[in-house]
Amino acid sequence: MVLSDAERELLQSWVRRRSSAQSLVLRSRIVLESADGRAIAEVARRLATTTDTVRTWCRRFLERRLDGLCDEPRPGVPRKISDADVERVIPTPRSYAEIFLNVVAYVEHPAGGHFAAWEQPSAYTDDLRRAVKIAKELPSGSADS
């Protein structure tokens, strides 16, 4: 499978974006890994999915390129709220934290998802070390507020 530079860049941005649907992130990773020359079974193993899933999304990408990775319209009443509207209304973790907590440091990683310690252990370890250092430097009692 061969990707254009523009396709690769867009797929990588979907993977990095925190607001991307997890289904789109998985599909993007499948295509990226396949385009890097990995076998179907290896892609499935690396992404903890089935070989049928890898085959399906590779086939759909080859047939319709990037449009093939988007969800098909579902039966029933069309949605009245777009994904962009949802992203504007639901606060990002940082904005939510800044409203309710005394944020002294914030790091946003381009990848890692819900299992950051497992997916990027070195970045997670670096964050923990940085947090401990910052906590030690805070005046006594300021970390409680």
PDB file of C-alpha atoms in Angstrom:
ATOM      1  CA  MET A   1       0.000   0.000   0.000  1.00  0.00           C
ATOM      2  CA  VAL A   2       1.405   3.379  -0.995  1.00  0.00           C
ATOM      3  CA  LEU A   3       0.400   6.670   0.649  1.00  0.00           C
ATOM      4  CA  SER A   4       0.887  10.167  -0.681  1.00  0.00           C
ATOM      5  CA  ASP A   5       2.636  12.595   1.643  1.00  0.00           C
ATOM      6  CA  ALA A   6      -0.654  14.420   2.193  1.00  0.00           C
ATOM      7  CA  GLU A   7      -2.480  11.180   3.086  1.00  0.00           C
ATOM      8  CA  ARG A   8       0.255  10.130   5.511  1.00  0.00           C
ATOM      9  CA  GLU A   9       0.252  13.563   7.159  1.00  0.00           C
ATOM     10  CA  LEU A  10      -3.537  13.575   7.578  1.00  0.00           C
ATOM     11  CA  LEU A  11      -3.607  10.010   8.964  1.00  0.00           C
ATOM     12  CA  GLN A  12      -0.868  10.904  11.455  1.00  0.00           C
ATOM     13  CA  SER A  13      -2.785  14.014  12.527  1.00  0.00           C
ATOM     14  CA  TRP A  14      -5.908  11.903  13.141  1.00  0.00           C
ATOM     15  CA  VAL A  15      -3.849   9.555  15.315  1.00  0.00           C
ATOM     16  CA  ARG A  16      -2.325  12.447  17.316  1.00  0.00           C
ATOM     17  CA  ARG A  17      -5.496  14.501  17.773  1.00  0.00           C
ATOM     18  CA  ARG A  18      -7.048  13.910  21.186  1.00  0.00           C
ATOM     19  CA  SER A  19     -10.546  14.600  19.885  1.00  0.00           C
ATOM     20  CA  SER A  20     -10.428  11.973  17.118  1.00  0.00           C
ATOM     21  CA  ALA A  21     -12.870   9.113  17.478  1.00  0.00           C
ATOM     22  CA  GLN A  22     -11.014   6.001  18.640  1.00  0.00           C
ATOM     23  CA  SER A  23     -12.436   4.035  15.706  1.00  0.00           C
ATOM     24  CA  LEU A  24     -10.868   6.526  13.271  1.00  0.00           C
ATOM     25  CA  VAL A  25      -7.572   6.408  15.186  1.00  0.00           C
ATOM     26  CA  LEU A  26      -7.477   2.596  14.905  1.00  0.00           C
ATOM     27  CA  ARG A  27      -8.297   2.700  11.186  1.00  0.00           C
ATOM     28  CA  SER A  28      -5.602   5.322  10.613  1.00  0.00           C
ATOM     29  CA  ARG A  29      -3.031   3.261  12.510  1.00  0.00           C
ATOM     30  CA  ILE A  30      -3.960   0.175  10.491  1.00  0.00           C
ATOM     31  CA  VAL A  31      -3.358   2.020   7.218  1.00  0.00           C
ATOM     32  CA  LEU A  32      -0.129   3.637   8.436  1.00  0.00           C
ATOM     33  CA  GLU A  33       1.314   0.349   9.704  1.00  0.00           C
ATOM     34  CA  SER A  34       0.293  -1.448   6.507  1.00  0.00           C
ATOM     35  CA  ALA A  35       1.828   1.284   4.361  1.00  0.00           C
ATOM     36  CA  ASP A  36       5.070   0.823   6.306  1.00  0.00           C
ATOM     37  CA  GLY A  37       5.219  -2.721   4.899  1.00  0.00           C
ATOM     38  CA  ARG A  38       4.008  -4.725   7.891  1.00  0.00           C
ATOM     39  CA  ALA A  39       2.101  -7.948   7.272  1.00  0.00           C
ATOM     40  CA  ILE A  40      -1.605  -8.126   8.132  1.00  0.00           C
ATOM     41  CA  ALA A  41      -1.018 -10.503  11.048  1.00  0.00           C
ATOM     42  CA  GLU A  42       1.714  -8.267  12.477  1.00  0.00           C
ATOM     43  CA  VAL A  43      -0.479  -5.139  12.205  1.00  0.00           C
ATOM     44  CA  ALA A  44      -3.317  -6.995  13.935  1.00  0.00           C
ATOM     45  CA  ARG A  45      -1.017  -8.148  16.739  1.00  0.00           C
ATOM     46  CA  ARG A  46       0.590  -4.727  17.224  1.00  0.00           C
ATOM     47  CA  LEU A  47      -2.790  -2.964  17.359  1.00  0.00           C
ATOM     48  CA  ALA A  48      -4.574  -5.676  19.381  1.00  0.00           C
ATOM     49  CA  THR A  49      -7.232  -6.275  16.757  1.00  0.00           C
ATOM     50  CA  THR A  50      -8.182  -9.052  14.350  1.00  0.00           C
ATOM     51  CA  THR A  51      -6.748  -9.822  10.933  1.00  0.00           C
ATOM     52  CA  ASP A  52     -10.275  -9.449   9.503  1.00  0.00           C
ATOM     53  CA  THR A  53     -10.419  -5.889  10.841  1.00  0.00           C
ATOM     54  CA  VAL A  54      -7.041  -5.062   9.291  1.00  0.00           C
ATOM     55  CA  ARG A  55      -8.116  -6.565   5.951  1.00  0.00           C
ATOM     56  CA  THR A  56     -11.429  -4.658   5.995  1.00  0.00           C
ATOM     57  CA  TRP A  57      -9.877  -1.236   6.568  1.00  0.00           C
ATOM     58  CA  CYS A  58      -6.989  -1.812   4.159  1.00  0.00           C
ATOM     59  CA  ARG A  59      -9.466  -2.867   1.484  1.00  0.00           C
ATOM     60  CA  ARG A  60     -11.726   0.128   2.137  1.00  0.00           C
ATOM     61  CA  PHE A  61      -8.729   2.472   2.037  1.00  0.00           C
ATOM     62  CA  LEU A  62      -7.512   1.001  -1.257  1.00  0.00           C
ATOM     63  CA  GLU A  63     -11.009   1.302  -2.749  1.00  0.00           C
ATOM     64  CA  ARG A  64     -11.902   4.806  -1.529  1.00  0.00           C
ATOM     65  CA  ARG A  65      -8.690   6.187   0.005  1.00  0.00           C
ATOM     66  CA  LEU A  66      -9.298   8.470   3.033  1.00  0.00           C
ATOM     67  CA  ASP A  67     -13.069   8.549   2.484  1.00  0.00           C
ATOM     68  CA  GLY A  68     -13.114   4.789   3.018  1.00  0.00           C
ATOM     69  CA  LEU A  69     -12.018   5.211   6.640  1.00  0.00           C
ATOM     70  CA  CYS A  70     -15.025   7.315   7.640  1.00  0.00           C
ATOM     71  CA  ASP A  71     -18.130   5.748   9.111  1.00  0.00           C
ATOM     72  CA  GLU A  72     -20.941   4.952   6.731  1.00  0.00           C
ATOM     73  CA  PRO A  73     -24.165   6.914   7.274  1.00  0.00           C
ATOM     74  CA  ARG A  74     -26.335   5.067   9.766  1.00  0.00           C
ATOM     75  CA  PRO A  75     -30.020   4.385   9.273  1.00  0.00           C
ATOM     76  CA  GLY A  76     -32.540   6.514  11.115  1.00  0.00           C
ATOM     77  CA  VAL A  77     -32.859  10.212  11.808  1.00  0.00           C
ATOM     78  CA  PRO A  78     -29.734  12.177  10.827  1.00  0.00           C
ATOM     79  CA  ARG A  79     -27.691  13.761  13.612  1.00  0.00           C
ATOM     80  CA  LYS A  80     -28.507  17.357  14.442  1.00  0.00           C
ATOM     81  CA  ILE A  81     -25.166  18.067  16.142  1.00  0.00           C
ATOM     82  CA  SER A  82     -21.918  17.827  14.199  1.00  0.00           C
ATOM     83  CA  ASP A  83     -18.642  16.458  15.569  1.00  0.00           C
ATOM     84  CA  ALA A  84     -17.229  19.996  15.448  1.00  0.00           C
ATOM     85  CA  ASP A  85     -20.107  21.234  17.642  1.00  0.00           C
ATOM     86  CA  VAL A  86     -19.443  18.461  20.156  1.00  0.00           C
ATOM     87  CA  GLU A  87     -15.741  19.349  20.272  1.00  0.00           C
ATOM     88  CA  ARG A  88     -16.607  23.006  20.971  1.00  0.00           C
ATOM     89  CA  VAL A  89     -19.004  22.143  23.819  1.00  0.00           C
ATOM     90  CA  ILE A  90     -17.110  19.383  25.631  1.00  0.00           C
ATOM     91  CA  PRO A  91     -14.123  20.888  27.436  1.00  0.00           C
ATOM     92  CA  THR A  92     -10.662  19.514  26.817  1.00  0.00           C
ATOM     93  CA  PRO A  93      -8.977  17.930  29.832  1.00  0.00           C
ATOM     94  CA  ARG A  94      -6.721  20.975  30.249  1.00  0.00           C
ATOM     95  CA  SER A  95      -9.528  23.552  30.259  1.00  0.00           C
ATOM     96  CA  TYR A  96     -11.525  21.381  32.642  1.00  0.00           C
ATOM     97  CA  ALA A  97      -8.542  20.994  34.987  1.00  0.00           C
ATOM     98  CA  GLU A  98      -7.832  24.724  34.964  1.00  0.00           C
ATOM     99  CA  ILE A  99     -11.415  25.483  36.017  1.00  0.00           C
ATOM    100  CA  PHE A 100     -11.444  23.161  39.022  1.00  0.00           C
ATOM    101  CA  LEU A 101      -7.801  22.732  40.050  1.00  0.00           C
ATOM    102  CA  ASN A 102      -4.725  24.798  40.795  1.00  0.00           C
ATOM    103  CA  VAL A 103      -2.744  23.722  37.706  1.00  0.00           C
ATOM    104  CA  VAL A 104       0.986  24.344  38.115  1.00  0.00           C
ATOM    105  CA  ALA A 105       2.102  22.288  35.102  1.00  0.00           C
ATOM    106  CA  TYR A 106       0.360  20.626  32.176  1.00  0.00           C
ATOM    107  CA  VAL A 107       1.774  18.345  29.496  1.00  0.00           C
ATOM    108  CA  GLU A 108      -0.213  17.220  26.481  1.00  0.00           C
ATOM    109  CA  HIS A 109       1.240  14.331  24.504  1.00  0.00           C
ATOM    110  CA  PRO A 110       0.506  13.751  20.817  1.00  0.00           C
ATOM    111  CA  ALA A 111      -0.303  10.099  21.513  1.00  0.00           C
ATOM    112  CA  GLY A 112      -0.852   7.710  24.382  1.00  0.00           C
ATOM    113  CA  GLY A 113      -4.595   7.633  24.822  1.00  0.00           C
ATOM    114  CA  HIS A 114      -6.141   6.011  27.854  1.00  0.00           C
ATOM    115  CA  PHE A 115      -3.183   3.695  28.471  1.00  0.00           C
ATOM    116  CA  ALA A 116      -0.335   6.186  28.293  1.00  0.00           C
ATOM    117  CA  ALA A 117       1.897   4.368  30.777  1.00  0.00           C
ATOM    118  CA  TRP A 118       1.688   1.223  28.657  1.00  0.00           C
ATOM    119  CA  GLU A 119       1.895   2.882  25.231  1.00  0.00           C
ATOM    120  CA  GLN A 120       4.629   5.427  26.042  1.00  0.00           C
ATOM    121  CA  PRO A 121       6.349   4.360  29.268  1.00  0.00           C
ATOM    122  CA  SER A 122       9.343   6.677  28.888  1.00  0.00           C
ATOM    123  CA  ALA A 123       7.124   9.755  28.417  1.00  0.00           C
ATOM    124  CA  TYR A 124       5.022   8.691  31.401  1.00  0.00           C
ATOM    125  CA  THR A 125       8.125   8.211  33.568  1.00  0.00           C
ATOM    126  CA  ASP A 126       9.479  11.622  32.500  1.00  0.00           C
ATOM    127  CA  ASP A 127       6.149  13.227  33.443  1.00  0.00           C
ATOM    128  CA  LEU A 128       6.191  11.589  36.868  1.00  0.00           C
ATOM    129  CA  ARG A 129       9.742  12.766  37.535  1.00  0.00           C
ATOM    130  CA  ARG A 130       8.859  16.286  36.400  1.00  0.00           C
ATOM    131  CA  ALA A 131       5.755  16.301  38.636  1.00  0.00           C
ATOM    132  CA  VAL A 132       7.720  15.179  41.696  1.00  0.00           C
ATOM    133  CA  LYS A 133      10.351  17.863  41.053  1.00  0.00           C
ATOM    134  CA  ILE A 134       7.673  20.563  40.714  1.00  0.00           C
ATOM    135  CA  ALA A 135       5.884  19.328  43.859  1.00  0.00           C
ATOM    136  CA  LYS A 136       9.142  19.503  45.839  1.00  0.00           C
ATOM    137  CA  GLU A 137       9.716  23.088  44.677  1.00  0.00           C
ATOM    138  CA  LEU A 138       6.211  24.317  45.661  1.00  0.00           C
ATOM    139  CA  PRO A 139       5.876  26.249  48.906  1.00  0.00           C
ATOM    140  CA  SER A 140       4.554  24.076  51.735  1.00  0.00           C
ATOM    141  CA  GLY A 141       0.758  23.702  51.563  1.00  0.00           C
ATOM    142  CA  SER A 142       0.303  25.117  48.035  1.00  0.00           C
ATOM    143  CA  ALA A 143      -0.181  21.681  46.470  1.00  0.00           C
ATOM    144  CA  ASP A 144      -3.307  21.164  48.617  1.00  0.00           C
ATOM    145  CA  SER A 145      -5.298  24.018  47.127  1.00  0.00           C
TER     146      SER A 145
END
